[in-house]
Coordinates of C-alpha atoms and ligand atoms in Angstrom, one line a residue:
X1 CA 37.8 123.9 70.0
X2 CA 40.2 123.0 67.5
X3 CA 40.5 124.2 63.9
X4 CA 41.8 121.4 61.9
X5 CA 43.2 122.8 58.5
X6 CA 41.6 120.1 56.1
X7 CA 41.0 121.0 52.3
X8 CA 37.0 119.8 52.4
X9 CA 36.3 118.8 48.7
X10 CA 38.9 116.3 48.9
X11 CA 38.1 114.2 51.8
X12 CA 37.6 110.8 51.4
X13 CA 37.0 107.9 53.5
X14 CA 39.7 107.8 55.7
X15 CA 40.2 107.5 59.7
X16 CA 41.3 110.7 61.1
X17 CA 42.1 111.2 64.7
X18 CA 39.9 113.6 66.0
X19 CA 40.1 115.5 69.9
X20 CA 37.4 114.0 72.0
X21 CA 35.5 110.9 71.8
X22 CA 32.9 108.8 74.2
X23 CA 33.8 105.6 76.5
X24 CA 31.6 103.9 78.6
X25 CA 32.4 100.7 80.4
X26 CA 30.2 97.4 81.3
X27 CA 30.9 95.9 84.4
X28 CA 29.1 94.2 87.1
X29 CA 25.9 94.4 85.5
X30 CA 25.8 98.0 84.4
X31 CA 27.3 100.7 82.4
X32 CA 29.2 103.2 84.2
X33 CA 28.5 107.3 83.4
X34 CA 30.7 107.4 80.3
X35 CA 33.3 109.9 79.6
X36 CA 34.7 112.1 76.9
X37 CA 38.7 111.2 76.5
X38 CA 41.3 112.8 74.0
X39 CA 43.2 108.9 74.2
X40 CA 42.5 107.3 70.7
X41 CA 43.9 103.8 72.1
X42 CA 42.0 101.5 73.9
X43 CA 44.2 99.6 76.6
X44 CA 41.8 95.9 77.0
X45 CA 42.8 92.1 78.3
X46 CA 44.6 89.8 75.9
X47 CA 41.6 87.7 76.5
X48 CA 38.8 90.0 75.2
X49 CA 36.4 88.0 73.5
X50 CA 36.4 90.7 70.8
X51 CA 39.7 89.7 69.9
X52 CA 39.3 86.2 69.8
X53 CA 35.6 85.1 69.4
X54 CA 34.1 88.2 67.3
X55 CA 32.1 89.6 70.0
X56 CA 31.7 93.3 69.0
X57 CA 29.0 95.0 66.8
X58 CA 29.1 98.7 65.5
X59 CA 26.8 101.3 63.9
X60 CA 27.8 104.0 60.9
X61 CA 26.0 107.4 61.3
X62 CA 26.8 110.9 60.0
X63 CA 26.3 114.6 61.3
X64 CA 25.0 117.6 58.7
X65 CA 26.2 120.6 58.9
X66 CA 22.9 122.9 57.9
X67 CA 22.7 126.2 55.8
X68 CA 21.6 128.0 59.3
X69 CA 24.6 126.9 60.9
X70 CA 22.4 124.1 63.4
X71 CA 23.6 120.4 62.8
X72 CA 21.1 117.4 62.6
X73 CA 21.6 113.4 63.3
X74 CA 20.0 111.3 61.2
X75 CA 17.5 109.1 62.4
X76 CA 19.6 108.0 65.2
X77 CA 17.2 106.4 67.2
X78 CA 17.4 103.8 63.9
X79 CA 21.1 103.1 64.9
X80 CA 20.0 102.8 68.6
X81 CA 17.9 99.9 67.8
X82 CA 19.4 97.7 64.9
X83 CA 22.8 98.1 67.9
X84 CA 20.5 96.6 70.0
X85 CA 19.3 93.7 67.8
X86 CA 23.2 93.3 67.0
X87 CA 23.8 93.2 71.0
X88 CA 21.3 90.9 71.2
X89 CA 22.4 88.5 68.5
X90 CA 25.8 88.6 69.8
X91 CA 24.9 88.0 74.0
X92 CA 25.9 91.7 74.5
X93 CA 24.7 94.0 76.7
X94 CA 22.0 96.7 75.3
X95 CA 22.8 100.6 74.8
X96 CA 20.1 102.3 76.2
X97 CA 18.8 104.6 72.9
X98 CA 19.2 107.7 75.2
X99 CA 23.1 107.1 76.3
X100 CA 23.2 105.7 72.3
X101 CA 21.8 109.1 71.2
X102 CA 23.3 111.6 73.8
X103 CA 26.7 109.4 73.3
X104 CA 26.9 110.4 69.5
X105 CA 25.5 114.3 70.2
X106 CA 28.2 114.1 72.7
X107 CA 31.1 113.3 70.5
X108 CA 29.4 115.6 67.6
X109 CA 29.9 118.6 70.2
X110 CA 33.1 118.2 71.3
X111 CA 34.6 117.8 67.7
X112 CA 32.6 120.5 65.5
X113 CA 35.9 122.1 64.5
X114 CA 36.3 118.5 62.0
X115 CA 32.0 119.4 60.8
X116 CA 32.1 119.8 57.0
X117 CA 31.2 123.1 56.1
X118 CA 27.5 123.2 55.1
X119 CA 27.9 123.2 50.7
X120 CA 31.3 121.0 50.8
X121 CA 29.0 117.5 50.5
X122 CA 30.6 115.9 53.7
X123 CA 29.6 115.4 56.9
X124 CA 31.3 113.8 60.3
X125 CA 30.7 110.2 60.2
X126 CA 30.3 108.6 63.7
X127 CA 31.2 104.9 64.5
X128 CA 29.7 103.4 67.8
X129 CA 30.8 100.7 68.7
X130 CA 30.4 97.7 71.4
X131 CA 33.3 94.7 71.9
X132 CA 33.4 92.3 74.3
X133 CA 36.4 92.9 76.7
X134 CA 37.6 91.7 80.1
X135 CA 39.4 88.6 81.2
X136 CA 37.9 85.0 79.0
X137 CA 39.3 82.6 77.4
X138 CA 36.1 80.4 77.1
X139 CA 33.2 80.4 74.1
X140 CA 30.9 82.5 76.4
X141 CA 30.0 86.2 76.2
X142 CA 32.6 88.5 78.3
X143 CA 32.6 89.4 81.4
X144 CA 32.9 93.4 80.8
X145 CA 32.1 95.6 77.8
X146 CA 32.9 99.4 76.1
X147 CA 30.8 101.2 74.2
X148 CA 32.8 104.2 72.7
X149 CA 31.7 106.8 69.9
X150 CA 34.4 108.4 67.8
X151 CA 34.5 110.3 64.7
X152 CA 36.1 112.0 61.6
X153 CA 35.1 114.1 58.6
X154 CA 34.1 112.0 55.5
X155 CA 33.4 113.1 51.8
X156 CA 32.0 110.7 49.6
X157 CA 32.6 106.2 50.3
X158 CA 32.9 106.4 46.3
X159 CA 34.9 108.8 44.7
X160 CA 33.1 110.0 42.0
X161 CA 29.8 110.7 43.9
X162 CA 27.0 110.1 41.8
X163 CA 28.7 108.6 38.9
X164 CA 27.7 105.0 37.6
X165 CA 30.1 102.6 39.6
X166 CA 30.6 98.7 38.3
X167 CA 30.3 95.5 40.7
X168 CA 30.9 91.9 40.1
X169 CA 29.1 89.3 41.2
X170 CA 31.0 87.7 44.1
X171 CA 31.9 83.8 44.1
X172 CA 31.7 83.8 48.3
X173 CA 29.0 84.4 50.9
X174 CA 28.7 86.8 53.0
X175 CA 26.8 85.3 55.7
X176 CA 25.2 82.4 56.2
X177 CA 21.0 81.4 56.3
X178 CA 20.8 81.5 59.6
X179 CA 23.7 83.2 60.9
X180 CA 24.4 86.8 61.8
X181 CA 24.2 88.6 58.5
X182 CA 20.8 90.9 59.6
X183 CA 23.5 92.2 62.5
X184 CA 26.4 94.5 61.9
X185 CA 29.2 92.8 63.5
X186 CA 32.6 92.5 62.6
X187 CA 32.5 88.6 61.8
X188 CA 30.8 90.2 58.5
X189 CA 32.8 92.7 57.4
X190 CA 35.7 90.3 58.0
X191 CA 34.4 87.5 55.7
X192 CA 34.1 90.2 52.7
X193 CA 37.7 91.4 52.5
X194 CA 39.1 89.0 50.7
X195 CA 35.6 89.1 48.4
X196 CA 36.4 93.0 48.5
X197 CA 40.1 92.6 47.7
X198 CA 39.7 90.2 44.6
X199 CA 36.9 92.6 42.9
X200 CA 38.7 95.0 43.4
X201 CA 41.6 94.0 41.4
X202 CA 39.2 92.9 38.7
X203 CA 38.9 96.8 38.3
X204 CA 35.1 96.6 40.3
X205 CA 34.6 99.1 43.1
X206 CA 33.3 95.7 45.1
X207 CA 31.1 92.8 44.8
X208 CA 27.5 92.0 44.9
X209 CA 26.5 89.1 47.2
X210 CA 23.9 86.6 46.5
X211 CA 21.8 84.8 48.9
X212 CA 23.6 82.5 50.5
X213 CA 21.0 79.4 50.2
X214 CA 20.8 79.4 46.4
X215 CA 23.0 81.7 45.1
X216 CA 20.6 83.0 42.8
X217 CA 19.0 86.7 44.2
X218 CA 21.1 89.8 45.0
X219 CA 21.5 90.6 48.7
X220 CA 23.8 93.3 49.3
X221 CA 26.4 95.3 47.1
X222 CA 29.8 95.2 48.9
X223 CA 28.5 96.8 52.5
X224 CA 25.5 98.2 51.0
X225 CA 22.5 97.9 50.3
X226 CA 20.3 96.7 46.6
X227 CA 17.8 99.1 45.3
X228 CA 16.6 99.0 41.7
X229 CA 14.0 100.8 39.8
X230 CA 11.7 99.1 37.9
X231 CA 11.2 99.6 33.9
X232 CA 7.7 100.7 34.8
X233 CA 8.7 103.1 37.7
X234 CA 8.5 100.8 40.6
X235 CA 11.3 101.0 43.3
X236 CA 12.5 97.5 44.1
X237 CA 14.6 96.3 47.7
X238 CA 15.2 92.9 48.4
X239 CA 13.8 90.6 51.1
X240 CA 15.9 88.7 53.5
X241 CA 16.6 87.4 56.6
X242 CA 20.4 87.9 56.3
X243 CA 20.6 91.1 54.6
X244 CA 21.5 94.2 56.7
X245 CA 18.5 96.1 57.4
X246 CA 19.9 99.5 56.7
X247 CA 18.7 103.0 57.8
X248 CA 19.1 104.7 54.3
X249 CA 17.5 101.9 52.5
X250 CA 14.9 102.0 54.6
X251 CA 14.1 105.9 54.4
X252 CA 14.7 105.7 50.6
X253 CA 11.8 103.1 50.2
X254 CA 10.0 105.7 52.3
X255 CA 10.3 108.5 50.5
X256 CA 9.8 106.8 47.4
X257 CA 6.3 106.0 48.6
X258 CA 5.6 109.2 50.7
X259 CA 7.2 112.3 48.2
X260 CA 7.8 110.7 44.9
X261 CA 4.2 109.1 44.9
X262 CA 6.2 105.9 43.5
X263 CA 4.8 102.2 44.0
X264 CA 7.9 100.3 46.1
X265 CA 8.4 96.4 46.8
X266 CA 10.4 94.2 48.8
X267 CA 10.9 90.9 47.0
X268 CA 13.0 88.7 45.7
X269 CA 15.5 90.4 43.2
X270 CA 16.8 87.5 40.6
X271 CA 20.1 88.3 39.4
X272 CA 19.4 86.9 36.2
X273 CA 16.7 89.6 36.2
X274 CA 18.4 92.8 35.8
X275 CA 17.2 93.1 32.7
X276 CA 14.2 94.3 34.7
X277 CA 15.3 97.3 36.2
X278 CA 16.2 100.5 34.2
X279 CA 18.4 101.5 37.2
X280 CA 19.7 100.7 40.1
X281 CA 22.2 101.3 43.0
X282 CA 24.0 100.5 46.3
X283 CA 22.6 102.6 49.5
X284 CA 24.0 103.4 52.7
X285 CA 25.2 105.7 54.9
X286 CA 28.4 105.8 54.0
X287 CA 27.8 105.4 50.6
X288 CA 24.8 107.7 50.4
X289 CA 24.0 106.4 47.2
X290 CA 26.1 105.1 44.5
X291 CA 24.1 104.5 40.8
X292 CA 25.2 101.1 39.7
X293 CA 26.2 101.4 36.2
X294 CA 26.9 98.0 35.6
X295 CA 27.2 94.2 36.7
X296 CA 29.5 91.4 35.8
X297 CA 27.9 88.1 36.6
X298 CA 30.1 84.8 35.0
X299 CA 30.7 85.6 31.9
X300 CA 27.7 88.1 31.2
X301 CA 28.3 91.9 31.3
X302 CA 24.3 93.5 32.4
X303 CA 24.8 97.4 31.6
X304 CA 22.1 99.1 33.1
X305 CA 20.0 101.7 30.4
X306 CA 22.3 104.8 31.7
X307 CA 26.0 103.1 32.3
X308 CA 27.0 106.7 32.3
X309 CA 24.7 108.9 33.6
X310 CA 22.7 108.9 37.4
X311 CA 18.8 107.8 36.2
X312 CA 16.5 110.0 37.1
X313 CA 14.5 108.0 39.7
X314 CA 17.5 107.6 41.5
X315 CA 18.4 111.1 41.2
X316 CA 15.2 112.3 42.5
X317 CA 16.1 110.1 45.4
X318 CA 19.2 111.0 45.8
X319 CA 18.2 115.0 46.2
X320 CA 15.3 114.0 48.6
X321 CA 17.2 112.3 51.3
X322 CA 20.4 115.1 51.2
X323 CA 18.0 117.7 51.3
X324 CA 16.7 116.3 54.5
X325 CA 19.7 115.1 55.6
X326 CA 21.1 118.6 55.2
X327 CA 18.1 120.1 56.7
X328 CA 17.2 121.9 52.8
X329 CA 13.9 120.1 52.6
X330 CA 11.5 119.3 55.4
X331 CA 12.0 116.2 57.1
X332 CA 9.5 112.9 57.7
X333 CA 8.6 113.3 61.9
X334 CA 11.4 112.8 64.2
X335 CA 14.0 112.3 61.4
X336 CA 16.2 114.8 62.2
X337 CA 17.8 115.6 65.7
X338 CA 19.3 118.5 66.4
X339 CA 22.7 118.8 68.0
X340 CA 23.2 122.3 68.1
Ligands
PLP1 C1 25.7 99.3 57.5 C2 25.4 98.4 56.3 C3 24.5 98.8 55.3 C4 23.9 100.2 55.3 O1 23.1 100.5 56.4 P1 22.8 102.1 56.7 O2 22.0 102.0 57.9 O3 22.0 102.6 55.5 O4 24.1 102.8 56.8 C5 24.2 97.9 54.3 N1 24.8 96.7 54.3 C6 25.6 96.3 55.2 C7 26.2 94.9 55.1 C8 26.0 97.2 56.3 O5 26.9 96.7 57.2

């Protein structure tokens, strides 16, 4: 195993080649065995529809390094299945959850030299991933896939960790009504850089999309998800069809309920509503969760009641879902898988 020399507290966000990483190959029906490889290039036809025609989906999980040395996935069988609602959307062959989940445990193994060191806040962030390759020119779904799992140390999405971050309110759309904005595919991510790029030279760490039929309720906040706490305690999501279902909003609404004893609803979040919410944030994996401390929309400026300072709903959140991330405080059943 190799022992990378990499200062911990300062890690970011970045790629980082690390020794071994899964590839398994679609062809004639089925997926072959899958192998580790140290190769960090892929060598695919000209043609792949993933090149031309956006066929390819991915997942973003992470690996905890524990105080007793074990290391837990989170809630991978969660990954498993939105892949396979992605795959789906996109004509793609399904990951069966097992080769999903053995896959990343896998990749986790062979790389625990590049594990955080449990106390440094980071963990190794896995991308699966699933692209349409093989030999088609043609609008129709490829005639071969690869599903491959690599990884690399992370620190925190945005630097500063839990420190009030600004948005803007974005002028474009993300996805579309009825399009593929409930699956993480590329086709996404590519419509929000230039979104990304032009809030970010406004001096906001990224923008906050509305919904994309009437441009009047929040939906995601750059490649996370909406959360906000009501004045009177409640923890709020928003409900649509073409917002990413994510995994850590999804266990944040939970634990809300099930340990902080707190009432939670998915609705309709009116962005000329903010004024309702005594805080709020962006959630993901990646992000973990990042307090938003405030939100330019047009002309108007909403500062939410502590621009400076984490609230202490979203604190209390915050400390639940690391602690069971980092296998501190008991987790919810089957939560946690254990790699070592
Ligand atoms: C991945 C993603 C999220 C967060 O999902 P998690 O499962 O919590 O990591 C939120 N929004 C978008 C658009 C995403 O792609």
């Amino acid at each position: 195993m190799s022992r990378p020399n990499i200062d911990w507290p300062t890690l970011g966000f970045d790629y980082l080649r690390t020794d071994l990483r899964y590839l398994s190959h679609w062809r004639g029906g089925a997926w072959d065995g899958g192998t580790l490889t140290g190769d960090n290039t892929l060598h695919i036809s000209e043609a792949s529809s993933a090149l031309h025609y956006g066929q390819q989906c991915f997942e973003g999980l992470k690996a905890y390094r524990c105080r007793d040395g074990s290391v837990n996935l989170f809630r991978p069988d969660r990954n498993a299945a939105r892949m396979h609602r992605s795959s789906a959307r996109l004509l793609m062959p399904p990951v069966p959850t097992e080769t999903f989940i053995d896959a990343c445990r896998q990749v986790v193994r062979a790389n625990l030299g590049y594990l955080p060191p449990y106390g440094t806040g980071g963990a190794l962030y896995l991308r699966p991933f699933l692209i349409g390759v093989g030999h088609n020119v043609r609008v129709a779904s490829a005639p071969e896939f690869l599903f491959s799992v690599f990884c690399f140390p992370v620190g925190p999405y945005f630097k500063g960790g839990l420190t009030p971050t600004n948005f803007v309110v974005s002028r474009y759309d993300r996805a579309a009504p009825n399009g593929t904005g409930a699956a993480k595919v590329g086709g996404n991510y590519a419509a929000s850089l230039l979104p990304g790029q032009e809030a970010r030279g406004q001096g906001f760490a990224d923008g906050i999309y509305l919904d994309p039929e009437t441009h009047t309720k929040i939906e995601e906040v750059g490649s996370a998800n909406f959360f906000g706490i009501t004045r009177d305690g409640k923890v709020v999501t928003p409900r649509s069809p073409s917002i990413l279902p994510g995994v850590t909003r999804d266990s944040l609404m939970y634990l809300a309920r099930e340990r902080l004893g707190l009432e939670v609803e998915e609705r309709d979040v009116y962005v000329d509503r903010l004024g309702d919410f005594a805080e709020a944030g962006a959630c993901g994996t990646a992000a973990v969760i990042t307090p938003i401390g405030g939100v330019q929309h047009g002309e108007t400026f909403h500062v939410f009641h502590s621009e400076t300072e984490v609230g202490p709903v979203t604190r209390r959140l915050y400390d639940e879902l690391t602690g069971i991330q980092f296998g501190d405080v008991e987790a919810p059943e089957g939560w946690t898988v254990k790699v070592e």
